[in-house]
mmCIF file of C-alpha atoms and ligand atoms in Angstrom:
data_model
loop_
_atom_site.group_PDB
_atom_site.id
_atom_site.type_symbol
_atom_site.label_atom_id
_atom_site.label_comp_id
_atom_site.label_asym_id
_atom_site.label_seq_id
_atom_site.Cartn_x
_atom_site.Cartn_y
_atom_site.Cartn_z
ATOM 1 C CA UNK A 1 0.337 -0.224 -0.384
ATOM 2 C CA UNK A 2 2.788 2.471 1.029
ATOM 3 C CA UNK A 3 4.731 1.313 -1.892
ATOM 4 C CA UNK A 4 1.509 2.209 -4.549
ATOM 5 C CA UNK A 5 1.181 5.693 -2.309
ATOM 6 C CA UNK A 6 5.277 6.467 -3.041
ATOM 7 C CA UNK A 7 4.530 5.585 -7.261
ATOM 8 C CA UNK A 8 1.465 7.373 -7.601
ATOM 9 C CA UNK A 9 3.457 10.620 -5.820
ATOM 10 C CA UNK A 10 6.435 9.730 -8.410
ATOM 11 C CA UNK A 11 4.090 10.124 -11.111
ATOM 12 C CA UNK A 12 2.325 13.161 -9.692
ATOM 13 C CA UNK A 13 5.460 15.043 -9.453
ATOM 14 C CA UNK A 14 6.756 14.081 -13.285
ATOM 15 C CA UNK A 15 7.050 16.201 -16.005
ATOM 16 C CA UNK A 16 3.991 16.101 -18.050
ATOM 17 C CA UNK A 17 5.225 16.403 -21.975
ATOM 18 C CA UNK A 18 2.957 16.562 -25.040
ATOM 19 C CA UNK A 19 4.050 15.237 -28.143
ATOM 20 C CA UNK A 20 2.825 16.571 -31.130
ATOM 21 C CA UNK A 21 3.223 14.192 -34.503
ATOM 22 C CA UNK A 22 1.932 13.751 -38.010
ATOM 23 C CA UNK A 23 3.403 10.417 -39.084
ATOM 24 C CA UNK A 24 4.796 6.965 -38.574
ATOM 25 C CA UNK A 25 5.712 8.106 -34.670
ATOM 26 C CA UNK A 26 8.927 6.204 -34.347
ATOM 27 C CA UNK A 27 10.179 9.135 -32.371
ATOM 28 C CA UNK A 28 7.417 9.049 -30.390
ATOM 29 C CA UNK A 29 7.693 5.230 -29.550
ATOM 30 C CA UNK A 30 11.684 5.901 -28.554
ATOM 31 C CA UNK A 31 9.942 8.246 -26.245
ATOM 32 C CA UNK A 32 7.741 5.531 -24.967
ATOM 33 C CA UNK A 33 10.223 3.026 -25.042
ATOM 34 C CA UNK A 34 12.232 5.063 -22.591
ATOM 35 C CA UNK A 35 9.567 5.658 -20.114
ATOM 36 C CA UNK A 36 8.407 2.630 -19.971
ATOM 37 C CA UNK A 37 12.167 0.956 -19.292
ATOM 38 C CA UNK A 38 12.427 3.870 -16.414
ATOM 39 C CA UNK A 39 15.115 5.599 -18.125
ATOM 40 C CA UNK A 40 13.264 8.811 -18.947
ATOM 41 C CA UNK A 41 11.344 10.079 -15.723
ATOM 42 C CA UNK A 42 8.267 12.104 -17.471
ATOM 43 C CA UNK A 43 4.722 11.500 -18.076
ATOM 44 C CA UNK A 44 3.520 11.001 -21.655
ATOM 45 C CA UNK A 45 0.010 13.294 -20.810
ATOM 46 C CA UNK A 46 -1.342 13.552 -24.036
ATOM 47 C CA UNK A 47 -0.323 13.036 -28.637
ATOM 48 C CA UNK A 48 -2.064 15.023 -30.373
ATOM 49 C CA UNK A 49 -1.888 14.305 -34.254
ATOM 50 C CA UNK A 50 -3.025 16.782 -37.603
ATOM 51 C CA UNK A 51 -3.534 13.674 -39.455
ATOM 52 C CA UNK A 52 -5.831 11.021 -38.486
ATOM 53 C CA UNK A 53 -4.322 8.428 -40.060
ATOM 54 C CA UNK A 54 -1.003 8.811 -38.426
ATOM 55 C CA UNK A 55 0.917 5.546 -37.018
ATOM 56 C CA UNK A 56 1.648 6.978 -34.049
ATOM 57 C CA UNK A 57 -2.049 6.932 -32.930
ATOM 58 C CA UNK A 58 -1.708 2.968 -33.143
ATOM 59 C CA UNK A 59 1.292 3.436 -30.965
ATOM 60 C CA UNK A 60 -0.757 5.279 -28.160
ATOM 61 C CA UNK A 61 -3.529 3.725 -28.463
ATOM 62 C CA UNK A 62 -1.211 0.108 -28.248
ATOM 63 C CA UNK A 63 0.624 1.945 -24.580
ATOM 64 C CA UNK A 64 -2.888 3.891 -23.279
ATOM 65 C CA UNK A 65 -1.877 7.151 -24.096
ATOM 66 C CA UNK A 66 -4.845 9.572 -24.135
ATOM 67 C CA UNK A 67 -4.825 11.101 -27.843
ATOM 68 C CA UNK A 68 -6.760 13.662 -29.759
ATOM 69 C CA UNK A 69 -6.735 14.451 -33.772
ATOM 70 C CA UNK A 70 -7.011 18.074 -34.724
ATOM 71 C CA UNK A 71 -7.976 18.884 -38.311
ATOM 72 C CA UNK A 72 -5.378 21.652 -39.926
ATOM 73 C CA UNK A 73 -7.065 21.832 -43.294
ATOM 74 C CA UNK A 74 -9.860 24.750 -44.252
ATOM 75 C CA UNK A 75 -9.091 26.978 -41.041
ATOM 76 C CA UNK A 76 -6.198 29.275 -39.807
ATOM 77 C CA UNK A 77 -3.032 28.098 -38.105
ATOM 78 C CA UNK A 78 -4.022 30.586 -35.710
ATOM 79 C CA UNK A 79 -7.425 28.374 -35.500
ATOM 80 C CA UNK A 80 -5.694 25.103 -35.345
ATOM 81 C CA UNK A 81 -3.307 26.239 -32.970
ATOM 82 C CA UNK A 82 -5.343 27.596 -30.462
ATOM 83 C CA UNK A 83 -7.485 24.283 -30.399
ATOM 84 C CA UNK A 84 -4.031 22.170 -29.792
ATOM 85 C CA UNK A 85 -3.371 24.590 -26.854
ATOM 86 C CA UNK A 86 -6.520 24.091 -25.285
ATOM 87 C CA UNK A 87 -6.066 19.987 -25.437
ATOM 88 C CA UNK A 88 -2.432 20.169 -23.932
ATOM 89 C CA UNK A 89 -3.397 22.734 -21.296
ATOM 90 C CA UNK A 90 -6.301 20.772 -20.659
ATOM 91 C CA UNK A 91 -3.549 17.933 -19.726
ATOM 92 C CA UNK A 92 -1.757 20.086 -17.664
ATOM 93 C CA UNK A 93 1.336 19.666 -20.364
ATOM 94 C CA UNK A 94 4.609 21.505 -19.490
ATOM 95 C CA UNK A 95 7.034 20.579 -21.840
ATOM 96 C CA UNK A 96 5.662 20.206 -26.195
ATOM 97 C CA UNK A 97 8.024 17.729 -27.785
ATOM 98 C CA UNK A 98 7.205 17.976 -31.586
ATOM 99 C CA UNK A 99 8.244 14.343 -33.140
ATOM 100 C CA UNK A 100 8.027 14.392 -36.933
ATOM 101 C CA UNK A 101 5.231 17.455 -36.876
ATOM 102 C CA UNK A 102 5.291 18.676 -40.040
ATOM 103 C CA UNK A 103 3.456 22.411 -39.228
ATOM 104 C CA UNK A 104 4.635 25.302 -38.699
ATOM 105 C CA UNK A 105 4.024 26.761 -35.816
ATOM 106 C CA UNK A 106 2.908 30.681 -35.459
ATOM 107 C CA UNK A 107 4.021 32.812 -32.421
ATOM 108 C CA UNK A 108 0.346 32.497 -31.373
ATOM 109 C CA UNK A 109 1.403 28.944 -30.259
ATOM 110 C CA UNK A 110 5.344 29.338 -29.423
ATOM 111 C CA UNK A 111 4.678 32.592 -26.942
ATOM 112 C CA UNK A 112 2.303 30.021 -24.955
ATOM 113 C CA UNK A 113 4.806 27.740 -24.625
ATOM 114 C CA UNK A 114 7.873 30.116 -24.324
ATOM 115 C CA UNK A 115 11.110 27.923 -24.221
ATOM 116 C CA UNK A 116 8.985 24.869 -23.511
ATOM 117 C CA UNK A 117 8.844 23.473 -27.070
ATOM 118 C CA UNK A 118 11.662 21.093 -28.439
ATOM 119 C CA UNK A 119 12.129 19.728 -31.633
ATOM 120 C CA UNK A 120 13.685 16.423 -33.347
ATOM 121 C CA UNK A 121 15.167 17.451 -37.183
ATOM 122 C CA UNK A 122 17.022 14.916 -39.658
ATOM 123 C CA UNK A 123 20.121 17.044 -40.087
ATOM 124 C CA UNK A 124 22.716 18.916 -38.402
ATOM 125 C CA UNK A 125 21.354 22.283 -38.315
ATOM 126 C CA UNK A 126 21.760 25.097 -39.509
ATOM 127 C CA UNK A 127 22.601 23.192 -42.386
ATOM 128 C CA UNK A 128 19.535 21.682 -44.549
ATOM 129 C CA UNK A 129 16.422 23.197 -42.114
ATOM 130 C CA UNK A 130 12.989 22.596 -43.727
ATOM 131 C CA UNK A 131 10.891 19.350 -44.830
ATOM 132 C CA UNK A 132 13.356 17.226 -46.739
ATOM 133 C CA UNK A 133 16.803 17.081 -44.444
ATOM 134 C CA UNK A 134 18.489 14.311 -45.346
ATOM 135 C CA UNK A 135 17.653 14.153 -49.345
ATOM 136 C CA UNK A 136 19.365 17.728 -48.987
ATOM 137 C CA UNK A 137 22.250 16.911 -47.331
ATOM 138 C CA UNK A 138 23.174 13.725 -49.791
ATOM 139 C CA UNK A 139 22.672 16.255 -52.647
ATOM 140 C CA UNK A 140 25.058 18.736 -51.238
ATOM 141 C CA UNK A 141 27.399 16.164 -51.101
ATOM 142 C CA UNK A 142 28.598 16.267 -47.104
ATOM 143 C CA UNK A 143 30.308 13.481 -45.852
ATOM 144 C CA UNK A 144 28.364 13.404 -42.096
ATOM 145 C CA UNK A 145 24.724 14.678 -41.171
ATOM 146 C CA UNK A 146 22.965 13.559 -38.315
ATOM 147 C CA UNK A 147 19.775 15.029 -36.250
ATOM 148 C CA UNK A 148 19.446 18.048 -34.039
ATOM 149 C CA UNK A 149 16.894 18.628 -31.073
ATOM 150 C CA UNK A 150 16.550 22.253 -30.046
ATOM 151 C CA UNK A 151 14.272 24.702 -28.698
ATOM 152 C CA UNK A 152 11.569 25.910 -30.830
ATOM 153 C CA UNK A 153 11.683 29.590 -31.225
ATOM 154 C CA UNK A 154 9.485 31.805 -34.402
ATOM 155 C CA UNK A 155 12.293 31.087 -36.893
ATOM 156 C CA UNK A 156 11.876 27.887 -39.352
ATOM 157 C CA UNK A 157 14.809 25.361 -37.388
ATOM 158 C CA UNK A 158 16.530 27.882 -36.501
ATOM 159 C CA UNK A 159 16.429 28.107 -32.564
ATOM 160 C CA UNK A 160 18.865 27.271 -29.732
ATOM 161 C CA UNK A 161 20.117 23.759 -30.009
ATOM 162 C CA UNK A 162 20.286 21.225 -26.880
ATOM 163 C CA UNK A 163 21.528 18.021 -28.752
ATOM 164 C CA UNK A 164 23.355 16.844 -32.403
ATOM 165 C CA UNK A 165 24.339 13.294 -33.068
ATOM 166 C CA UNK A 166 26.393 12.688 -36.332
ATOM 167 C CA UNK A 167 26.372 10.024 -38.819
ATOM 168 C CA UNK A 168 28.696 9.456 -41.665
ATOM 169 C CA UNK A 169 27.404 9.356 -45.397
ATOM 170 C CA UNK A 170 28.565 6.613 -47.184
ATOM 171 C CA UNK A 171 29.263 6.364 -50.917
ATOM 172 C CA UNK A 172 26.224 4.397 -51.763
ATOM 173 C CA UNK A 173 23.799 5.871 -49.677
ATOM 174 C CA UNK A 174 20.133 6.290 -50.994
ATOM 175 C CA UNK A 175 17.856 9.291 -48.947
ATOM 176 C CA UNK A 176 16.181 6.046 -47.571
ATOM 177 C CA UNK A 177 19.278 4.549 -46.112
ATOM 178 C CA UNK A 178 20.878 7.850 -44.977
ATOM 179 C CA UNK A 179 17.379 8.657 -43.294
ATOM 180 C CA UNK A 180 17.376 5.418 -41.819
ATOM 181 C CA UNK A 181 20.858 5.772 -40.565
ATOM 182 C CA UNK A 182 19.907 9.404 -38.867
ATOM 183 C CA UNK A 183 16.566 7.781 -37.460
ATOM 184 C CA UNK A 184 18.389 5.675 -34.969
ATOM 185 C CA UNK A 185 20.388 8.722 -33.382
ATOM 186 C CA UNK A 186 17.321 10.336 -33.388
ATOM 187 C CA UNK A 187 15.755 7.795 -31.520
ATOM 188 C CA UNK A 188 18.383 8.443 -28.641
ATOM 189 C CA UNK A 189 18.925 12.256 -29.368
ATOM 190 C CA UNK A 190 15.015 13.192 -28.435
ATOM 191 C CA UNK A 191 14.327 11.352 -25.363
ATOM 192 C CA UNK A 192 18.139 11.809 -24.330
ATOM 193 C CA UNK A 193 17.125 15.529 -24.822
ATOM 194 C CA UNK A 194 13.407 15.115 -22.722
ATOM 195 C CA UNK A 195 15.664 13.814 -19.676
ATOM 196 C CA UNK A 196 17.884 16.409 -19.625
ATOM 197 C CA UNK A 197 15.218 19.079 -19.689
ATOM 198 C CA UNK A 198 13.184 16.905 -17.310
ATOM 199 C CA UNK A 199 16.151 17.087 -14.515
ATOM 200 C CA UNK A 200 16.509 20.850 -15.309
ATOM 201 C CA UNK A 201 19.579 20.682 -16.716
ATOM 202 C CA UNK A 202 19.145 23.093 -19.550
ATOM 203 C CA UNK A 203 20.154 26.818 -19.488
ATOM 204 C CA UNK A 204 19.347 28.816 -22.590
ATOM 205 C CA UNK A 205 21.802 31.754 -22.954
ATOM 206 C CA UNK A 206 21.292 33.716 -25.869
ATOM 207 C CA UNK A 207 22.072 30.923 -28.884
ATOM 208 C CA UNK A 208 23.616 28.394 -26.770
ATOM 209 C CA UNK A 209 22.079 26.114 -24.477
ATOM 210 C CA UNK A 210 24.154 24.984 -21.710
ATOM 211 C CA UNK A 211 24.454 21.821 -20.222
ATOM 212 C CA UNK A 212 24.474 21.476 -16.773
ATOM 213 C CA UNK A 213 26.264 18.577 -14.584
ATOM 214 C CA UNK A 214 23.715 15.768 -13.239
HETATM 215 C C1 GAR B 301 11.614 12.071 -38.306
HETATM 216 O O1 GAR B 301 12.601 12.059 -39.070
HETATM 217 C C2 GAR B 301 11.476 13.812 -37.679
HETATM 218 O O2 GAR B 301 13.135 13.970 -37.585
HETATM 219 C C3 GAR B 301 11.429 14.471 -39.487
HETATM 220 O O3 GAR B 301 10.103 13.456 -39.568
HETATM 221 C C4 GAR B 301 10.359 12.182 -39.175
HETATM 222 C C5 GAR B 301 9.605 11.254 -38.311
HETATM 223 O O4 GAR B 301 8.878 10.365 -38.057
HETATM 224 N N1 GAR B 301 11.175 15.579 -38.764
HETATM 225 C C6 GAR B 301 10.841 16.809 -39.627
HETATM 226 O O5 GAR B 301 12.024 17.050 -40.987
HETATM 227 C C7 GAR B 301 10.601 17.833 -39.419
HETATM 228 N N2 GAR B 301 11.136 19.203 -40.085
HETATM 229 P P1 GAR B 301 8.743 9.324 -37.098
HETATM 230 O O6 GAR B 301 7.133 10.228 -37.202
HETATM 231 O O7 GAR B 301 9.137 7.917 -37.245
HETATM 232 O O8 GAR B 301 8.974 10.112 -36.166
#
């Protein structure tokens, strides 16, 4: 009984995250896996998708995580974002995680969660921002690429960088093979950045994010 109460209190203390996704949801799954294996001490309060067919939805269902579909089509960006904010606030979300969320957010949303939104991007920013980070890196001819987790500000993919992980670009790489190699690193980087945030170890100083000792 005491142990149950301890566990309940521990869950109540955990940082509540809300995940926004548009597709397959493998990064969302990486977060779920780290929470379930006990290495990421957060509560996944809610998943929001803007695409009814997003694979992320099945993952949420399988793991008993509340989810909401909010359609962005046929309405203004602000109207869409106001509804997302209402859902996140209703679930008392403290950190918003963009895990393959393919919509640009306006200042309305970003100001509401100032310094409380992080995004995973499949390239080493500030190179190759936008929707085709892996393809753009390959076509440019770089020999190293990777992924970036960063705080979201009103620029596109330009907020302060929390973590980057690199992979080599191989001679026979295609967009798909490079994307696969980068994705493996995304699955490490995103939960790690969330953990650092949850532990209160990230300090934004201008463009730099200082990682404090644990
Ligand atoms: C990931 O590669 C993520 O970095 C990318 O979409 C993919 C989503 O995969 N995000 C962006 O390109 C954002 N600009 P997932 O749905 O399997 O996590």
